[in-house]
Short mmCIF file of C-alpha atoms in Angstrom, two decimals:
data_model
loop_
_atom_site.label_atom_id
_atom_site.label_comp_id
_atom_site.label_asym_id
_atom_site.label_seq_id
_atom_site.Cartn_x
_atom_site.Cartn_y
_atom_site.Cartn_z
CA MET F 11 36.99 -81.48 66.99
CA ALA F 12 34.10 -82.59 64.73
CA ASP F 13 33.91 -82.56 61.28
CA THR F 14 30.98 -82.52 58.70
CA LYS F 15 30.69 -84.78 55.48
CA ARG F 16 27.92 -84.73 53.08
CA GLU F 17 26.67 -88.22 52.53
CA ILE F 18 24.78 -88.97 49.39
CA GLU F 19 24.15 -93.05 49.13
CA ARG F 20 21.23 -95.04 47.90
CA LYS F 21 20.57 -98.24 49.52
CA TYR F 22 19.25 -101.26 47.53
CA GLU F 23 18.45 -105.07 48.77
CA SER F 24 18.20 -108.30 46.45
CA ASP F 25 17.34 -111.98 46.55
CA ASP F 26 20.70 -112.64 45.68
CA ALA F 27 23.82 -110.92 47.22
CA ALA F 28 25.69 -110.96 44.12
CA LEU F 29 26.74 -107.68 42.59
CA PRO F 30 26.06 -107.09 38.84
CA ASP F 31 28.96 -106.08 36.31
CA LEU F 32 29.16 -102.58 37.21
CA THR F 33 32.02 -101.68 34.88
CA ARG F 34 28.61 -101.38 32.14
CA VAL F 35 27.86 -98.42 33.98
CA PRO F 36 28.48 -95.40 32.16
CA GLY F 37 31.33 -93.88 33.04
CA VAL F 38 32.94 -96.59 35.05
CA ALA F 39 36.06 -97.70 33.33
CA SER F 40 36.92 -100.41 36.36
CA VAL F 41 35.55 -101.57 39.70
CA ARG F 42 38.31 -102.75 42.47
CA GLY F 43 37.61 -104.19 45.40
CA ARG F 44 39.18 -103.00 48.60
CA GLY F 45 38.39 -106.02 50.97
CA VAL F 46 35.92 -107.03 53.75
CA THR F 47 36.04 -104.48 56.95
CA HIS F 48 33.86 -105.52 60.48
CA LEU F 49 31.97 -102.54 61.39
CA ASP F 50 30.67 -102.77 64.98
CA ALA F 51 27.98 -99.87 65.74
CA THR F 52 26.13 -98.88 68.64
CA TYR F 53 22.67 -96.54 68.23
CA HIS F 54 22.29 -94.42 71.12
CA ASP F 55 18.60 -92.55 71.89
CA THR F 56 16.13 -91.54 74.18
CA ALA F 57 13.36 -94.23 75.49
CA ASP F 58 10.91 -92.51 73.64
CA GLN F 59 13.27 -92.97 70.24
CA ARG F 60 13.04 -88.91 69.62
CA LEU F 61 15.90 -88.82 67.52
CA ALA F 62 14.80 -91.86 65.57
CA ALA F 63 11.22 -90.02 65.04
CA ALA F 64 13.13 -87.04 63.57
CA SER F 65 15.35 -89.76 61.39
CA VAL F 66 18.14 -88.41 62.86
CA THR F 67 20.76 -91.20 64.21
CA LEU F 68 23.83 -91.05 66.91
CA ARG F 69 26.45 -93.86 66.86
CA ARG F 70 29.26 -95.11 67.92
CA ARG F 71 31.10 -96.82 65.83
CA THR F 72 34.48 -99.36 65.38
CA GLY F 73 36.12 -100.27 62.45
CA GLY F 74 36.85 -99.11 58.89
CA ALA F 75 38.62 -95.71 58.54
CA ASP F 76 36.06 -93.39 60.16
CA ALA F 77 35.89 -95.01 63.37
CA GLY F 78 34.49 -92.80 66.08
CA TRP F 79 31.04 -91.22 67.16
CA HIS F 80 28.40 -90.51 64.00
CA LEU F 81 25.56 -87.60 64.31
CA LYS F 82 23.37 -88.11 61.13
CA PHE F 83 21.02 -85.20 59.99
CA PRO F 84 18.34 -85.97 57.28
CA VAL F 85 18.83 -82.79 54.42
CA ALA F 86 16.79 -84.55 51.49
CA PRO F 87 16.09 -88.08 50.24
CA GLY F 88 19.07 -89.82 50.18
CA VAL F 89 21.33 -87.45 51.85
CA ARG F 90 22.36 -86.75 55.16
CA ASP F 91 24.96 -84.23 56.90
CA GLU F 92 27.44 -86.61 58.91
CA ILE F 93 29.15 -85.07 62.03
CA ARG F 94 32.08 -87.16 63.05
CA ALA F 95 33.79 -86.92 66.42
CA PRO F 96 36.86 -88.99 67.50
CA LEU F 97 36.42 -92.22 69.25
CA SER F 98 35.64 -92.19 72.97
CA ASP F 99 34.04 -94.07 75.67
CA THR F 100 31.29 -91.36 76.24
CA LEU F 101 29.49 -89.16 74.01
CA PRO F 102 31.36 -85.88 72.83
CA ASP F 103 29.44 -82.87 74.48
CA GLU F 104 29.82 -80.82 70.69
CA LEU F 105 27.44 -83.70 69.50
CA ALA F 106 25.52 -83.83 73.09
CA ALA F 107 24.80 -80.15 72.11
CA LEU F 108 23.53 -80.84 68.44
CA VAL F 109 20.80 -82.75 69.37
CA ARG F 110 19.68 -80.88 72.58
CA SER F 111 16.74 -79.49 70.98
CA ARG F 112 15.18 -83.12 70.42
CA VAL F 113 16.53 -84.76 73.32
CA ARG F 114 16.16 -82.00 76.09
CA ASP F 115 16.71 -83.16 79.59
CA ARG F 116 16.29 -86.73 78.40
CA GLU F 117 18.78 -89.37 79.22
CA LEU F 118 20.90 -90.99 75.57
CA ARG F 119 21.32 -94.51 76.28
CA PRO F 120 22.35 -97.92 73.57
CA VAL F 121 18.87 -98.65 71.49
CA VAL F 122 20.58 -100.83 68.71
CA ARG F 123 23.73 -102.68 67.70
CA LEU F 124 24.36 -103.26 64.47
CA ARG F 125 27.45 -105.84 63.62
CA SER F 126 28.19 -105.57 59.76
CA ASP F 127 30.69 -107.23 57.56
CA ARG F 128 31.31 -104.91 54.46
CA ASP F 129 32.89 -105.90 51.31
CA VAL F 130 33.88 -102.37 49.50
CA ARG F 131 33.70 -101.84 45.87
CA HIS F 132 35.26 -98.39 44.35
CA LEU F 133 33.92 -97.24 41.04
CA LEU F 134 36.72 -95.57 39.38
CA ASP F 135 36.84 -93.46 35.98
CA GLU F 136 39.34 -93.66 33.39
CA GLN F 137 41.71 -91.33 35.18
CA ASP F 138 41.48 -94.05 38.33
CA ARG F 139 38.97 -91.33 40.17
CA LEU F 140 36.81 -92.50 42.43
CA LEU F 141 33.37 -92.34 41.40
CA ALA F 142 31.34 -93.96 44.09
CA GLU F 143 31.56 -96.45 46.56
CA VAL F 144 29.75 -100.00 46.50
CA SER F 145 29.61 -101.74 49.26
CA VAL F 146 27.57 -105.31 49.98
CA ASP F 147 26.69 -105.11 54.06
CA THR F 148 25.95 -108.05 55.79
CA VAL F 149 23.87 -107.03 59.04
CA HIS F 150 23.16 -108.70 62.46
CA ALA F 151 20.86 -106.18 64.53
CA GLU F 152 20.68 -106.69 67.93
CA ARG F 153 18.07 -104.98 70.16
CA LEU F 154 19.64 -103.42 73.42
CA THR F 155 15.98 -102.29 75.09
CA GLY F 156 13.07 -103.99 76.38
CA GLU F 157 13.24 -108.20 75.90
CA GLY F 158 15.68 -107.50 73.17
CA GLY F 159 15.32 -108.86 69.47
CA GLU F 160 17.60 -109.95 66.63
CA ALA F 161 17.24 -109.58 62.94
CA HIS F 162 19.89 -110.52 59.74
CA TRP F 163 19.67 -109.04 56.30
CA THR F 164 22.21 -108.22 53.54
CA GLU F 165 22.02 -105.18 51.71
CA ILE F 166 23.54 -103.18 49.10
CA GLU F 167 25.31 -99.20 49.71
CA VAL F 168 25.96 -97.07 47.23
CA GLU F 169 27.61 -93.71 48.43
CA LEU F 170 28.56 -90.84 45.88
CA ALA F 171 32.26 -89.84 46.01
CA ASP F 172 32.91 -86.28 47.43
CA ASP F 173 31.91 -83.58 44.94
CA GLY F 174 30.63 -85.91 42.86
CA ASP F 175 27.36 -85.40 40.06
CA PRO F 176 24.04 -87.12 41.67
CA ALA F 177 23.14 -87.79 38.41
CA PHE F 178 25.70 -91.15 38.23
CA LEU F 179 23.68 -92.46 41.32
CA ASP F 180 20.97 -92.88 38.58
CA LYS F 181 23.60 -94.61 36.19
CA VAL F 182 24.51 -97.18 38.80
CA GLU F 183 20.41 -97.61 39.87
CA LYS F 184 19.55 -98.11 36.17
CA ARG F 185 22.56 -100.83 35.92
CA LEU F 186 21.15 -102.53 39.36
CA ARG F 187 17.65 -102.60 38.49
CA LYS F 188 18.06 -104.66 35.43
CA ALA F 189 20.13 -107.30 37.33
CA GLY F 190 16.94 -107.48 39.54
CA VAL F 191 18.09 -105.15 42.75
CA ARG F 192 15.65 -103.33 44.25
CA PRO F 193 15.60 -100.07 46.09
CA SER F 194 15.56 -100.86 50.37
CA SER F 195 12.24 -100.07 51.63
CA SER F 196 13.41 -98.55 54.92
CA SER F 197 15.75 -95.34 54.78
CA SER F 198 18.54 -96.64 56.98
CA LYS F 199 20.33 -99.78 58.68
CA LEU F 200 18.68 -98.31 61.90
CA ALA F 201 15.01 -97.79 61.01
CA ARG F 202 15.19 -101.40 59.55
CA ALA F 203 16.52 -102.73 62.86
CA LEU F 204 13.97 -101.09 65.20
CA ALA F 205 11.52 -102.29 62.46
CA GLU F 206 12.63 -106.10 62.45
CA THR F 207 13.79 -106.50 66.10
CA ARG F 208 11.07 -104.65 67.85
CA THR F 209 8.81 -106.63 70.26
CA GLU F 210 5.96 -106.19 72.27
CA THR F 211 7.27 -104.43 74.94
CA ALA F 212 9.67 -102.08 72.45
CA PRO F 213 8.46 -98.83 71.62
CA ALA F 214 8.02 -98.32 67.53
CA ALA F 215 10.71 -95.52 66.76
CA GLY F 216 8.03 -92.53 65.59
CA SER F 217 4.95 -93.76 66.71
CA SER F 218 4.42 -90.46 68.69
CA ALA F 219 5.25 -88.56 65.67
CA ARG F 220 7.06 -85.35 66.78
CA GLU F 221 4.68 -85.04 70.06
CA ALA F 222 6.87 -87.71 71.40
CA ALA F 223 10.15 -85.68 70.62
CA ALA F 224 8.95 -83.38 73.15
CA GLY F 225 8.50 -85.66 76.34
CA THR F 226 4.81 -85.39 76.02
CA PRO F 227 2.68 -88.20 75.90
CA PRO F 228 1.55 -88.68 72.37
CA ALA F 229 -0.13 -85.76 70.63
CA THR F 230 -3.93 -85.83 70.48
CA ALA F 231 -4.63 -84.74 66.85
CA PRO F 232 -5.97 -81.14 67.20
CA GLU F 233 -9.75 -81.87 65.31
CA ALA F 234 -9.71 -84.48 68.23
CA ALA F 235 -9.14 -81.98 71.12
CA PRO F 236 -12.18 -80.95 73.52
CA GLY F 237 -14.06 -78.53 71.68
CA HIS F 238 -12.65 -78.92 68.31
CA LYS F 239 -16.02 -80.55 66.70
CA HIS F 240 -14.62 -80.86 63.15
CA ARG F 241 -12.70 -84.13 61.88
CA PRO F 242 -10.13 -83.91 59.09
CA ARG F 243 -10.38 -85.62 55.93
CA PRO F 244 -8.69 -89.43 55.47
CA ASP F 245 -5.74 -88.14 54.09
CA GLY F 246 -5.10 -85.68 56.68
CA ALA F 247 -5.52 -82.18 55.22
CA PRO F 248 -6.87 -79.81 57.74
CA VAL F 249 -10.44 -79.31 58.17
CA THR F 250 -11.16 -76.36 60.15
CA ALA F 251 -9.53 -72.44 61.26
CA GLY F 252 -8.26 -74.41 64.14
CA ASP F 253 -6.66 -77.19 61.62
CA HIS F 254 -5.03 -74.51 59.86
CA VAL F 255 -3.54 -72.11 62.88
CA LEU F 256 -2.53 -75.59 64.42
CA ALA F 257 -0.80 -76.56 61.03
CA TYR F 258 1.00 -73.78 61.31
CA VAL F 259 1.92 -73.49 64.76
CA ARG F 260 3.60 -77.03 64.03
CA ALA F 261 5.71 -76.03 60.93
CA GLN F 262 7.10 -73.09 63.13
CA ARG F 263 7.61 -75.34 65.95
CA ASP F 264 9.42 -77.86 63.75
CA ALA F 265 11.82 -75.19 62.33
CA LEU F 266 12.97 -74.27 65.58
CA VAL F 267 13.92 -77.56 66.61
CA GLU F 268 15.80 -78.66 63.69
CA LEU F 269 17.32 -75.10 63.00
CA ASP F 270 18.78 -75.44 66.42
CA PRO F 271 22.08 -77.46 65.42
CA ALA F 272 22.62 -75.23 62.42
CA VAL F 273 22.53 -72.13 64.82
CA ARG F 274 24.87 -74.00 67.05
CA GLN F 275 27.46 -74.44 63.68
CA ASP F 276 27.13 -71.27 62.88
CA VAL F 277 25.42 -71.98 59.77
CA PRO F 278 24.79 -69.18 57.36
CA ASP F 279 21.42 -67.55 58.09
CA ALA F 280 20.21 -69.88 60.10
CA VAL F 281 19.97 -67.35 63.12
CA HIS F 282 17.86 -65.39 60.92
CA ARG F 283 15.73 -68.26 59.70
CA MET F 284 15.12 -69.15 63.57
CA ARG F 285 14.05 -65.35 64.41
CA VAL F 286 11.54 -65.48 61.35
CA ALA F 287 9.92 -69.10 62.86
CA THR F 288 10.24 -67.19 66.60
CA ARG F 289 8.23 -64.08 64.95
CA ARG F 290 6.05 -66.14 63.02
CA LEU F 291 4.88 -67.86 66.06
CA ARG F 292 4.02 -65.49 68.19
CA SER F 293 2.69 -63.14 65.63
CA THR F 294 0.10 -66.69 64.86
CA PHE F 295 -0.54 -66.70 68.97
CA ARG F 296 -1.56 -62.69 68.44
CA SER F 297 -3.53 -62.44 65.21
CA PHE F 298 -5.36 -65.74 66.20
CA ARG F 299 -6.91 -64.89 69.23
CA SER F 300 -10.39 -66.16 68.05
CA VAL F 301 -9.05 -69.58 67.70
CA LEU F 302 -6.26 -70.10 70.20
CA ASP F 303 -6.84 -68.99 73.88
CA ARG F 304 -4.25 -66.24 74.65
CA ALA F 305 -4.16 -67.19 78.21
CA ALA F 306 -3.13 -70.09 77.68
CA THR F 307 -0.60 -69.13 74.80
CA GLY F 308 0.93 -65.89 76.87
CA PRO F 309 3.77 -67.77 78.36
CA ALA F 310 4.91 -68.92 75.20
CA ALA F 311 4.37 -65.91 73.34
CA ALA F 312 6.67 -63.66 76.38
CA ASP F 313 9.48 -66.35 76.12
CA LEU F 314 9.13 -66.00 71.77
CA LYS F 315 9.51 -62.28 72.10
CA TRP F 316 12.65 -62.76 74.47
CA LEU F 317 14.09 -65.63 72.02
CA ALA F 318 13.79 -63.15 69.16
CA ALA F 319 15.55 -60.55 71.02
CA GLU F 320 18.31 -63.04 71.88
CA LEU F 321 18.51 -63.96 68.12
CA GLY F 322 18.22 -60.58 67.11
CA LYS F 323 21.91 -59.53 68.88
CA ASP F 324 23.42 -61.65 66.02
CA ARG F 325 21.48 -61.43 63.21
CA ASP F 326 21.39 -57.46 63.49
CA GLN F 327 24.74 -57.16 63.53
CA GLU F 328 25.08 -59.97 60.75
CA VAL F 329 22.88 -57.48 58.96
CA LEU F 330 24.46 -54.30 59.07
CA ALA F 331 27.92 -55.87 58.96
CA GLU F 332 27.02 -57.12 55.41
CA ARG F 333 25.43 -53.65 54.46
CA LEU F 334 28.45 -51.31 55.66
CA THR F 335 30.74 -53.59 53.92
CA GLN F 336 28.68 -53.77 50.41
CA ALA F 337 28.23 -49.89 50.79
CA LEU F 338 32.29 -49.64 51.32
CA GLY F 339 33.09 -51.46 48.12
CA ARG F 340 31.00 -49.13 46.03
CA LEU F 341 32.76 -46.25 47.11
CA PRO F 342 35.49 -44.70 44.46
CA ASP F 343 38.86 -45.12 46.11
CA ASP F 344 39.71 -41.81 46.58
CA GLN F 345 36.35 -41.43 49.16
CA VAL F 346 38.23 -44.28 51.06
CA THR F 347 40.79 -42.83 54.08
CA GLY F 348 42.16 -44.95 56.73
CA PRO F 349 42.23 -48.23 57.33
CA VAL F 350 38.34 -48.70 57.14
CA ALA F 351 37.83 -51.89 55.99
CA GLU F 352 40.33 -53.21 58.17
CA ARG F 353 38.11 -51.49 61.39
CA LEU F 354 34.83 -52.88 59.75
CA ALA F 355 35.95 -56.50 60.00
CA ALA F 356 37.24 -56.27 63.22
CA TRP F 357 34.27 -54.79 64.68
CA SER F 358 32.14 -57.22 62.62
CA GLU F 359 34.40 -60.60 63.73
CA ALA F 360 34.50 -59.30 67.56
CA ARG F 361 30.69 -58.25 67.88
CA HIS F 362 29.98 -61.62 66.00
CA LYS F 363 31.98 -63.99 68.00
CA GLY F 364 30.83 -62.63 71.52
CA ALA F 365 26.89 -62.69 70.13
CA HIS F 366 27.04 -66.29 69.18
CA HIS F 367 28.34 -67.35 71.85
CA GLU F 368 26.03 -66.00 74.03
CA LEU F 369 23.49 -67.32 71.56
CA VAL F 370 24.78 -70.72 72.22
CA ALA F 371 24.26 -70.50 76.07
CA ILE F 372 20.81 -69.26 75.46
CA LEU F 373 20.04 -72.16 73.31
CA ASP F 374 20.99 -74.76 76.45
CA SER F 375 19.10 -72.68 78.77
CA ARG F 376 16.41 -73.78 81.04
CA ARG F 377 14.15 -70.85 80.03
CA HIS F 378 14.63 -71.99 76.04
CA LEU F 379 14.14 -75.87 76.33
CA SER F 380 10.98 -74.98 78.43
CA LEU F 381 10.01 -73.24 75.26
CA LEU F 382 9.81 -76.01 73.29
CA ASP F 383 8.53 -78.21 75.78
CA THR F 384 5.57 -75.65 76.47
CA LEU F 385 5.32 -75.67 72.34
CA ASP F 386 4.75 -79.30 72.35
CA ALA F 387 2.51 -79.32 74.86
CA LEU F 388 0.20 -76.35 73.38
CA LEU F 389 0.20 -78.77 69.82
CA ALA F 390 -0.66 -81.96 72.06
CA ASP F 391 -3.75 -80.56 73.87
CA PRO F 392 -4.88 -76.80 71.83
CA PRO F 393 -6.04 -74.49 73.81
CA LEU F 394 -9.04 -73.97 71.01
CA ARG F 395 -11.50 -71.62 71.31
CA LYS F 396 -15.18 -71.75 70.42
CA LYS F 397 -14.20 -70.34 66.28
CA ALA F 398 -11.36 -73.11 66.20
CA ALA F 399 -14.21 -75.00 64.67
CA ALA F 400 -15.27 -72.83 61.88
CA ARG F 401 -14.87 -72.48 58.41
CA PRO F 402 -11.60 -71.42 58.12
CA ASP F 403 -12.34 -68.82 55.08
CA LYS F 404 -14.00 -66.17 57.50
CA VAL F 405 -12.15 -67.12 60.37
CA LEU F 406 -8.92 -66.63 58.54
CA ALA F 407 -9.64 -63.63 56.34
CA LYS F 408 -11.29 -61.97 59.32
CA ALA F 409 -7.83 -61.86 61.47
CA VAL F 410 -5.86 -60.99 58.39
CA ALA F 411 -8.24 -58.14 57.82
CA LYS F 412 -7.84 -57.14 61.29
CA ASP F 413 -4.06 -56.86 61.32
CA PHE F 414 -4.20 -54.91 57.82
CA GLY F 415 -6.50 -52.43 59.46
CA LYS F 416 -3.74 -51.76 62.30
CA LEU F 417 -0.91 -51.70 59.85
CA ALA F 418 -2.98 -49.22 57.96
CA ARG F 419 -3.32 -46.97 60.71
CA LEU F 420 0.48 -47.37 61.98
CA VAL F 421 1.53 -46.55 58.25
CA GLU F 422 -0.76 -43.34 57.68
CA HIS F 423 0.49 -41.98 60.87
CA ALA F 424 4.08 -42.31 60.14
CA LEU F 425 3.50 -40.68 56.39
CA GLU F 426 2.07 -37.27 58.26
CA LEU F 427 5.05 -36.93 60.86
CA ALA F 428 7.96 -34.60 59.45
CA PRO F 429 11.09 -36.34 58.49
CA GLY F 430 13.33 -37.55 61.81
CA PRO F 431 13.71 -39.40 64.56
CA GLU F 432 9.91 -39.83 65.52
CA ARG F 433 9.07 -40.68 61.90
CA ASP F 434 11.84 -43.64 61.83
CA THR F 435 10.34 -44.75 65.06
CA ALA F 436 6.64 -44.58 63.40
CA LEU F 437 8.18 -46.33 60.49
CA HIS F 438 9.89 -49.40 62.55
CA GLU F 439 6.67 -49.76 64.13
CA ALA F 440 4.80 -50.15 60.86
CA ARG F 441 7.42 -52.55 59.71
CA LYS F 442 6.78 -54.93 62.69
CA LYS F 443 3.24 -54.55 61.92
CA THR F 444 3.60 -55.08 58.26
CA LYS F 445 5.46 -58.69 59.37
CA ARG F 446 2.52 -60.02 61.59
CA THR F 447 0.25 -59.43 58.75
CA ARG F 448 2.23 -60.81 56.45
CA TYR F 449 2.68 -64.17 58.80
CA ALA F 450 -1.14 -64.16 59.38
CA ALA F 451 -1.45 -64.26 55.49
CA GLU F 452 0.84 -67.10 55.17
CA ALA F 453 -0.80 -69.01 57.81
CA ALA F 454 -4.29 -68.52 55.78
CA VAL F 455 -2.71 -69.49 52.21
CA PRO F 456 -3.61 -73.45 52.42
CA ALA F 457 -7.25 -71.94 53.05
CA LEU F 458 -7.93 -69.13 51.05
CA GLY F 459 -5.37 -69.57 48.26
CA GLU F 460 -4.76 -66.48 45.94
CA PRO F 461 -6.28 -63.77 48.10
CA ALA F 462 -4.04 -64.87 50.72
CA GLU F 463 -1.02 -65.33 48.69
CA GLU F 464 -1.72 -61.70 47.34
CA ALA F 465 -1.35 -60.07 51.01
CA VAL F 466 1.93 -62.50 51.30
CA ARG F 467 3.46 -60.83 48.17
CA ASP F 468 2.14 -57.09 49.03
CA MET F 469 3.17 -57.57 52.66
CA LYS F 470 6.92 -58.84 51.44
CA SER F 471 7.07 -55.51 49.07
CA LEU F 472 6.38 -53.24 52.13
CA GLN F 473 8.00 -55.00 54.37
CA GLY F 474 11.19 -54.56 51.76
CA LEU F 475 10.84 -50.75 51.94
CA LEU F 476 10.31 -50.40 55.20
CA GLY F 477 13.36 -52.85 56.08
CA ASP F 478 15.74 -51.09 54.28
CA HIS F 479 14.61 -48.02 56.06
CA GLN F 480 15.44 -49.18 59.08
CA ASP F 481 18.54 -51.16 58.23
CA SER F 482 19.27 -47.15 57.34
CA VAL F 483 18.56 -45.81 60.43
CA MET F 484 20.79 -48.87 62.34
CA ALA F 485 23.44 -47.77 59.72
CA ARG F 486 23.79 -44.47 60.48
CA ARG F 487 23.98 -45.13 64.20
CA THR F 488 26.42 -47.40 63.83
CA LEU F 489 28.63 -45.44 61.61
CA ARG F 490 28.80 -42.01 64.27
CA GLU F 491 30.03 -45.51 66.89
CA LEU F 492 32.81 -46.46 64.19
CA ALA F 493 33.74 -42.97 63.22
CA ALA F 494 33.73 -41.70 67.16
CA VAL F 495 36.43 -44.42 67.73
CA ALA F 496 38.75 -43.81 64.77
CA HIS F 497 38.75 -40.60 65.35
CA ALA F 498 39.94 -41.22 69.07
CA ALA F 499 42.82 -43.71 67.45
CA GLY F 500 43.90 -40.93 65.10
CA GLU F 501 42.37 -41.88 61.97
CA SER F 502 40.37 -39.84 59.62
CA ASP F 503 37.07 -40.31 59.85
CA PHE F 504 35.83 -39.35 56.39
CA THR F 505 34.98 -41.76 54.57
CA TYR F 506 32.43 -42.86 57.92
CA GLY F 507 30.60 -39.80 56.92
CA VAL F 508 30.49 -40.50 53.10
CA LEU F 509 28.87 -43.45 53.92
CA TYR F 510 26.20 -42.18 56.61
CA ALA F 511 25.74 -39.55 53.79
CA GLY F 512 24.73 -42.43 51.40
CA GLU F 513 22.78 -44.04 54.11
CA ALA F 514 20.75 -40.93 54.67
CA HIS F 515 19.83 -41.14 51.08
CA ARG F 516 18.72 -44.50 50.95
CA ALA F 517 16.25 -43.44 53.38
CA ARG F 518 15.08 -40.38 51.94
CA VAL F 519 14.65 -42.36 48.76
CA ALA F 520 12.37 -45.20 51.03
CA GLU F 521 10.44 -42.47 52.88
CA GLU F 522 9.61 -41.05 49.32
CA ALA F 523 8.69 -44.27 47.70
CA LEU F 524 6.14 -45.09 50.92
CA PRO F 525 3.46 -42.73 49.49
CA GLU F 526 2.81 -44.26 46.42
CA ALA F 527 3.79 -47.64 47.26
CA TRP F 528 1.18 -47.95 49.98
CA SER F 529 -1.65 -46.10 48.15
CA SER F 530 -1.31 -49.08 45.40
CA ILE F 531 -1.15 -52.04 48.48
CA SER F 532 -4.29 -50.37 50.20
CA ARG F 533 -6.12 -50.17 46.97
CA ALA F 534 -5.61 -53.73 46.35
CA PHE F 535 -5.34 -55.43 49.45
CA PRO F 536 -7.76 -58.32 49.32
CA PHE F 537 -9.36 -58.43 52.85
#
């Protein structure tokens, strides 16, 4: 079984391997030597170094107290989540699954071997508690691919103790800098090893950026694609309408890939965030048909619709469970009869386990992995139409305005209907169109600035109102089902009725607030 550890550390280099007196660091009462440990680590990656391109490292290491397989994902500069699995001859399945969105069908193989002599010191406070671990590593790197290559260096690593204050690392760094120690120019040992052992036949990590991580050839920059006449500024900033749309598509593609491990590990909110990324992508393909050829994006859009539906099975249940649990907690004791909390918890747990198991299977499916490949191919050779080369202000603003026009017709139709199932359905359709308009405005923000930001805020507000109404519809449906099960088991269904009435009231409040909210939004909408 793998476990996860948050690793907060900083790396340094010096012309002199000796450490200064670290007892002069504020808060450090003593420095205790822990001896020298020999570490032998073999790093694995694909032939085109997909993991290295994403700053992800996978190694098998012997020596030290944590021998085994280590998989590290970047969180922030100097912060990584390290997932550990016991030592074995082959890569554990659970770690292989966590890199599948990046590796896909490519073989993982040894690429670099690092042998290090680690001289460790513990920085302790007055109560003899560990503040940080400082190590001086003498490293020998050996390239295991191509013609091979070797490198040697010495580096200093300072790792914060578990639950330590990151500000303490600033104090250590101040002391090290005074002694002539400087921050390392490499983010990790692997990055330095790949750079310093590179030969002419060995590919450079990240040389093809994220498109290489897809198994496609190095991506042609969107601005250089056939028919795309404009060139980016020297700083790489988007220039044309096509540039801006592709930048948004790329960000959502990256989110799908990067959230995959979190969804597999059942990290809170990960499913929701991945579902939003799928919806943003699909909406972008539909909203910006004048920029991207729909004939080419259609297959990806169909698969994105499928993926969003599969993600929704888990996410919708999660939202309902949280909503009903909170509503139950607000009821006075005399309105709670029977084991309602226990039945709700059992329903939630059973549904979640089943949905999560199915979702992991979806992420491993050929259809999902092919979708990621398709998105990469679209970015590598984007199907740009004539308007992709046009100025972004006109093209993007027109797309947002067109989506808003469709939304307006849906909202006005819903307001003409009497309360009931038909209006519920109409409001739900308006909610979906609200999201599409919001995502189109989000894509336009870098080009259009404040007007697009205003549109995003308006759509988020409307989405919240319509979302609360739809959640009430779904909650009432679930409460009817739970009440029937409770009644069949001989339990009181009174509390389910109370909760149902509360949800009906929330729906009425949302419907009554909609006309004024819509009037305000439609009058001020900037496009």
